[in-house]
Structure formats: structure tokens, C-alpha cells
Amino acid sequence: MASRPTMEDVAARAGVSRALVSLVMRGAPNVSQARRDAVFKAARELGYSPHVMARSLASRTSTVLGVMVSDLHNPFFAEVVDGLEAVTRKAGFELIINTGRRTPAGERQAVRSLLSFRPAGMVLLGPAVETAEIKAAAEQVPVVLVARSTRLRSADTVNDDGRAGSELAVDHLVGLGHRRIVHFDGGRGSQSALRRRGYVDGMKKHGLQPSVIRSEYTDVAGAKAVRTLLEQDEPLPTAIVAANDVNAIGAISALEEAGLRVPDDVSVIGYDNTSLSTLAHVGLSTVDQPREVMGRLAAQAVLERVRDGRTEPVRHLLHPKVIQRETTAPPPSDSAR
Amino acid sequence: MASRPTMEDVAARAGVSRALVSLVMRGAPNVSQARRDAVFKAARELGYSPHVMARSLASRTSTVLGVMVSDLHNPFFAEVVDGLEAVTRKAGFELIINTGRRTPAGERQAVRSLLSFRPAGMVLLGPAVETAEIKAAAEQVPVVLVARSTRLRSADTVNDDGRAGSELAVDHLVGLGHRRIVHFDGGRGSQSALRRRGYVDGMKKHGLQPSVIRSEYTDVAGAKAVRTLLEQDEPLPTAIVAANDVNAIGAISALEEAGLRVPDDVSVIGYDNTSLSTLAHVGLSTVDQPREVMGRLAAQAVLERVRDGRTEPVRHLLHPKVIQRETTAPPPSDSAR
DNA sequence: GAGTCCGATTAGAGCGCTCTAATAGTGATG
DNA sequence: CATCACTATTAGAGCGCTCTAATCGGACTC
């Protein structure tokens, strides 16, 4: 495990100064072809590659972008990361990813850890962490939030209109004839309040009684919410607006385990339109968020702050739409109230 | 966006030397309580946090572990990362994750990018990248491979016995009465050759004719393999041994789209036992790999090299087992050869 | 042949930190 | 009260790099 060669080593081997090697490595224009070749040759022979962190320390700049993923298990984020990567790679930045392990405390750690690399910017995907923490980060470095809204002028946001999305989900179910529609919410998760409000507003709009069951953005929580439902005395709802796709799938699993058929007995609609819902075997009806586009927009936003020095906040608000697949259908005929 | 405070700033504010601040930050024992408190107070007031990279530059050590995830979309890796995090966090190391975007070229970039941070060690999850690249990395830093075998003495490995696992899958299907069993392989993906061999060996052991369809570790590829199957003249197989869970789910989706029922018409068994397969709605029969344990073992292996200076390679080989759920059943009765 | 330019090259300081070696401080000891 | 034995603190060099300012070496002019 020989210690890696440094610029000094390359310089010695190529018979030039360290400064010249630095120029060559950065592709400076005024270097003679002969020296340039000699430096590259020496670098190749030694297996040299620049020490990014020493570079950023010396240059007081960084090409690193930190990405905090609140839940690595949710495919939604993997798809956003795809969009992020596409844009940032092209712009010559590097992504480093950290996970929040589904808890605010974990997210806090992840954000701080990312910050300790002194990145040029940060993108937080679905953060559930306190606003204070986000604010602190945004004071040090440009921050873009995805799937989380904020009033902070120092952070940009990329969101879909979660209120509208949930309302659309309700409209869709009401359109199919449902009246007893329950919402499993995202608990303390990001955007959960908005989706809940959209659901409540939608229900009221149709003159229906909203009913929210506290849940989370995980399959386990979705299954648990169903069990809560089954233990209640009240008649079962004919439809569920789940917090997100993962939650919906957990719910469907629990329903089927309880001998209920989806959508014959109960309709379920998710949220996010992740790859999960696309699978024909799952065939989850859901509300679409354009995940890859969101990643791209987030990357552009952070680059605008980093490279172009923009300081005015940007708020991207995308319009959700319902994707009907096989988990929503008219309610069973005997369910008329 | 004020530039972040440095150790010098903290020292000035606390009325001590920079060296003392450094000692306090590292929790050195021989510092008076009074000074220690003063330093922490000043640090807090300034919002100071140490610059990890300057630290590792100066100390010639690193607490960073690089993790290359070949496919962020595959939940298998998210679960391995859970195990990695649990162990490394406790040991005071930080994880930085990079993705290979499902291509060898992407993995190469990711590995190099990770290396440019001069991490203490690297863990490659399911790498499909060339051995030469792995070897080059292993010359600079301890490397642990998960879900990929190698002969390199410079790298540790954590694997399940893919050959045995596939053979078990075949045994399971044969035990149910299947005889026309097809394998969708993992193409150039890691461990794919081993799983293929286990399948072939298993078939031969039972006196059956192996039949492999080239595929990949993605749902899209699984669906495509089914379509290939349907276009062939030969009678459909009664069972499929899929490359992994994701591939299996893609396959099931395509089968159902074609009007075939699983497991009534065709049985499907996956590989990995990811959270995906656990969902009751999916109910995928599969071959279990203990993902979180694998993450823990990998973390321990890399820490042993980093901290304890182990140089002998370690090979963890875990024993797979079949998990029967709802996608495997006896073949349809009229399918007798 | 002295002077001028301009592109190519380099010396040296410094980024934020750690680490070694030296220094200051504090009692205990004889 | 000088000496010793510690413990607590600090100065200063240096990690691998960039960047500014200085220098070098021709080619060109008059």
C-alpha cells in the first residue's frame, strides 16, 4: 500500500517544477507541448491522480456537491439522483451521497458530515430534519431542497404541488364512486402536511368526511395503518389515499393478508409514481411526480448559485397528475352508504 | 455566505493557541477543564466545525470510507448500506457513497472519484467494473468487495455462495415437480457467472436440460427476457430462475401482461430476498442473502485492514437458503412432458 | 548590440489543519 | 529555595495543492 505519488514526484520525474505540473493538470493554455507531454507521461507512469481535497483547500473552491438522501430504500430518491447526476457530471462536479437513515437525527449527522467536506453546494432529498439545521447549512453553502418546502430565502426548492396532488387523488376516487376514503399520512415526513391538506380539502369539496390515519413513508407503516383500520369498529373505507408508493404497497400487502382484494374490496392510490408502481405486477395507481426532472432542476438550481452567483431563491413547483393503473376501481356495489 | 470560521478564529476568540483548539477538538486528555470549556464556547458561538479534509491532509490519515453502489435502484444495496453504516458510524468513520449508474464506465468514474478523496478504505457493492480497476484501487487503499468474487489477494470479499444458491433454487423447483426450468442470467453483472453455473449444475444433477436466457439485474431486462421466451417456438418453461429479485419482478410483470398467471402457469424464483420480495403483495419466492449482515461483515473487514493493519485477504462466504413464498408452486398438471 | 515584449516557467506563500519538540507552569521534594 | 517531575500550552514546520508575482529566454525592433 505505497503512499500515493504527489505532484512533487511527478515534477521530479518529468524534470519540471511542481507549479508546471499543476498548470498541466488544470489544462492551462500557455504550456509548451513538449512539457505537457512529459508531465502526462510521468503522471501515467507513476499512477498519479490529483488530490481533490488538497486542491480545493488551496484553491478555496470546491467541485463537490453533497447529496443527502433521507431514505435510500425509497426508489423515489434513486430516480431523483439519476437526474442530479446527469446534470452535475456534465458540469464537472462530483456528487457525494450520504443517507439520513429515515430519522431526523440521522439526517442531521449526514448533513453535518457532508458539510465537513466543504462542498460547493448541497441538495437535500426529502429532508425531515428541522428547519434550523437547514438554515445553518444554507448559511455556509447553497442549498436546494427537493420534496420539502421552506420559507428560507437562502434555499431553493423543487417540489410538486403536494396539496393539488392529493386533491387529484381524491377527485379520482370520488369519480370512481368512492365516498368512504381514508388517508394514510406521511407523519413527520417532508411534504406530508401538504398532502394531508390536499386530501382534507378534496374531501370537503365533495362534501365528504375526511379521516386521516397517522402513518409514515414506509411499507411497514402502510401495513400497520391497515391493521389499525381493521381494528376499528367503523365500516372499512372503500378507498385509501396512501402517503406514497412505498406506503401504498405496504398497505396493499396488509389488505391482502387480511383477505381483502385490491381493488375489488378496497382501492388504493399511491404517490410518486416510482419505478415500483410501474411494475405491471404491482400496477399501482398513483400520483406522478417527474422524479428525474426534479433531479435535473435541483442540480441546475444549485449550479446557478454556485457558478452564476444567483442569490434570489428559486421555487420550482411541478404539477402532479393521476396515473390510473390496477389498484383503483369503482367501490364494491354493496358498499353504498 | 460568510466563509466558515477556522481553527484560528476559534483560538483567537477563546484566547488560546490554534494548537490547543486542535487538541480540544480531538478530545486530547491533558487539557484543563477551563480551557476546554472556553474553546467549546467559542466554537459554538462561531458555528465552527472542523474541516475534515484539512485534517486528513495534515494528519495523513482519513476517517472516510468510500462506498461504490453499482445500482442505487436495487434495494439489495440499500440494505447492505444499512449494515455498513451501523458498523462504521460506531467506529467513528464516515461513509461517502457514489453510484456506478449500472455501467462499468460509470463505476470506473465513481471509484476514481471516491479515490480522489483519499479515503481510508473502499467498499464496492456489486461492482461490474474490470478487475484491473479494482486492482489499481486496492493498491492505494484497502478494498472490500461485496457480491463479487476475486482472486486478488489485496481485496477482501463478502459473498454468498451464488453457485449453491442457484442450485438450491433448482432443487426447490424440481422438488415441486418442475422439469422445464429456464434461467434468466445477470449478463455481465457481478456474481452472474456463478449463479448461472449453479443453475446448470443443478439441472444436470437432476438429468434436466439447462436453458439460459441472457438478461441483466434489472426489472426491464427481466420483462424483456420473458418476451424473448414467448417468441420462441419451444414450449414455455413451467418455471424461471431469475437473476435476482428485481429481474424476477420484471419477469412476473411481463408474464401477467401476457395473460399468464404466477405461479399457476409459471413459477418464478428470485434471488437476494430484498425487501421487495418480502412485500406480501409481491410474495416473491427467492434465495436469501443476509444483506445487512453482509454490510456489517464488509465494514468489519475494511476496518480490520485500516485500523488493525491486516494484510491477509479475508473471504466471507455465506450460505444461501430458499425462501418459499407465493410465486412458486407445482407446475400445471397438463404440463407433463 | 542594447532594449523591448511576450509567452513559458518557477519560487514561495498560504489554504486549515496536525504533530513534534520546545517552553511555561506547578507542586512536591530534599 | 534550587531541583525535579510532571502536566499544560504553544511555536513552527509541513500535508498536497493553487496562485501571485517574479524571472527567464528568445524573437524582434531600431
mmCIF file of N, CA, C and O (backbone and C1' of nucleotides) in Angstrom, chain A residues 7 18 22 26 48 55, chain D residues 15-20:
data_model
loop_
_atom_site.group_PDB
_atom_site.id
_atom_site.type_symbol
_atom_site.label_atom_id
_atom_site.label_comp_id
_atom_site.label_asym_id
_atom_site.label_seq_id
_atom_site.Cartn_x
_atom_site.Cartn_y
_atom_site.Cartn_z
ATOM 1 N N MET A 7 2.256 15.565 -6.591
ATOM 2 C CA MET A 7 2.634 16.429 -7.691
ATOM 3 C C MET A 7 4.148 16.609 -7.731
ATOM 4 O O MET A 7 4.760 16.694 -8.797
ATOM 5 N N ARG A 18 6.920 21.908 -9.685
ATOM 6 C CA ARG A 18 5.594 21.499 -9.234
ATOM 7 C C ARG A 18 4.519 22.396 -9.834
ATOM 8 O O ARG A 18 3.434 21.929 -10.224
ATOM 9 N N SER A 22 1.076 21.470 -11.952
ATOM 10 C CA SER A 22 -0.240 21.975 -11.571
ATOM 11 C C SER A 22 -0.936 22.591 -12.777
ATOM 12 O O SER A 22 -2.117 22.333 -13.034
ATOM 13 N N ARG A 26 -4.389 21.249 -14.697
ATOM 14 C CA ARG A 26 -5.591 22.059 -14.807
ATOM 15 C C ARG A 26 -5.854 22.495 -16.243
ATOM 16 O O ARG A 26 -6.710 23.324 -16.511
ATOM 17 N N TYR A 48 -0.252 8.692 -11.025
ATOM 18 C CA TYR A 48 -0.661 9.878 -10.272
ATOM 19 C C TYR A 48 -2.070 10.334 -10.629
ATOM 20 O O TYR A 48 -2.464 10.302 -11.786
ATOM 21 N N ARG A 55 -6.411 20.150 -3.428
ATOM 22 C CA ARG A 55 -6.703 21.149 -4.447
ATOM 23 C C ARG A 55 -7.748 22.145 -3.952
ATOM 24 O O ARG A 55 -7.561 23.355 -4.067
ATOM 25 P P DC D 15 5.623 17.609 3.902
ATOM 26 O "O5'" DC D 15 4.195 16.992 3.641
ATOM 27 C "C5'" DC D 15 3.601 16.071 4.525
ATOM 28 C "C4'" DC D 15 2.109 16.108 4.297
ATOM 29 C "C3'" DC D 15 1.742 16.347 2.840
ATOM 30 O "O3'" DC D 15 1.409 15.096 2.244
ATOM 31 C "C1'" DC D 15 0.467 17.760 4.333
ATOM 32 P P DG D 16 1.999 14.699 0.842
ATOM 33 O "O5'" DG D 16 1.066 15.467 -0.187
ATOM 34 C "C5'" DG D 16 -0.288 15.076 -0.322
ATOM 35 C "C4'" DG D 16 -0.981 16.084 -1.197
ATOM 36 C "C3'" DG D 16 -0.340 16.297 -2.565
ATOM 37 O "O3'" DG D 16 -1.370 16.313 -3.545
ATOM 38 C "C1'" DG D 16 -0.534 18.351 -1.441
ATOM 39 P P DC D 17 -1.076 16.511 -5.079
ATOM 40 O "O5'" DC D 17 -1.385 18.061 -5.278
ATOM 41 C "C5'" DC D 17 -2.693 18.463 -5.543
ATOM 42 C "C4'" DC D 17 -2.920 19.861 -5.036
ATOM 43 C "C3'" DC D 17 -2.649 20.980 -6.031
ATOM 44 O "O3'" DC D 17 -3.825 21.163 -6.814
ATOM 45 C "C1'" DC D 17 -2.010 21.559 -3.783
ATOM 46 P P DT D 18 -3.767 22.106 -8.096
ATOM 47 O "O5'" DT D 18 -3.892 23.572 -7.473
ATOM 48 C "C5'" DT D 18 -5.077 23.940 -6.801
ATOM 49 C "C4'" DT D 18 -5.004 25.400 -6.421
ATOM 50 C "C3'" DT D 18 -4.879 26.366 -7.589
ATOM 51 O "O3'" DT D 18 -5.652 27.512 -7.250
ATOM 52 C "C1'" DT D 18 -3.036 26.658 -6.153
ATOM 53 P P DC D 19 -6.165 28.543 -8.364
ATOM 54 O "O5'" DC D 19 -5.447 29.896 -7.934
ATOM 55 C "C5'" DC D 19 -5.152 30.123 -6.559
ATOM 56 C "C4'" DC D 19 -4.192 31.284 -6.435
ATOM 57 C "C3'" DC D 19 -4.082 32.127 -7.701
ATOM 58 O "O3'" DC D 19 -3.947 33.479 -7.313
ATOM 59 C "C1'" DC D 19 -1.962 31.273 -7.144
ATOM 60 P P DT D 20 -4.243 34.642 -8.353
ATOM 61 O "O5'" DT D 20 -3.174 35.731 -7.903
ATOM 62 C "C5'" DT D 20 -2.859 35.887 -6.520
ATOM 63 C "C4'" DT D 20 -1.418 36.333 -6.397
ATOM 64 C "C3'" DT D 20 -0.998 37.385 -7.418
ATOM 65 O "O3'" DT D 20 -0.380 38.457 -6.725
ATOM 66 C "C1'" DT D 20 0.532 35.576 -7.425
#
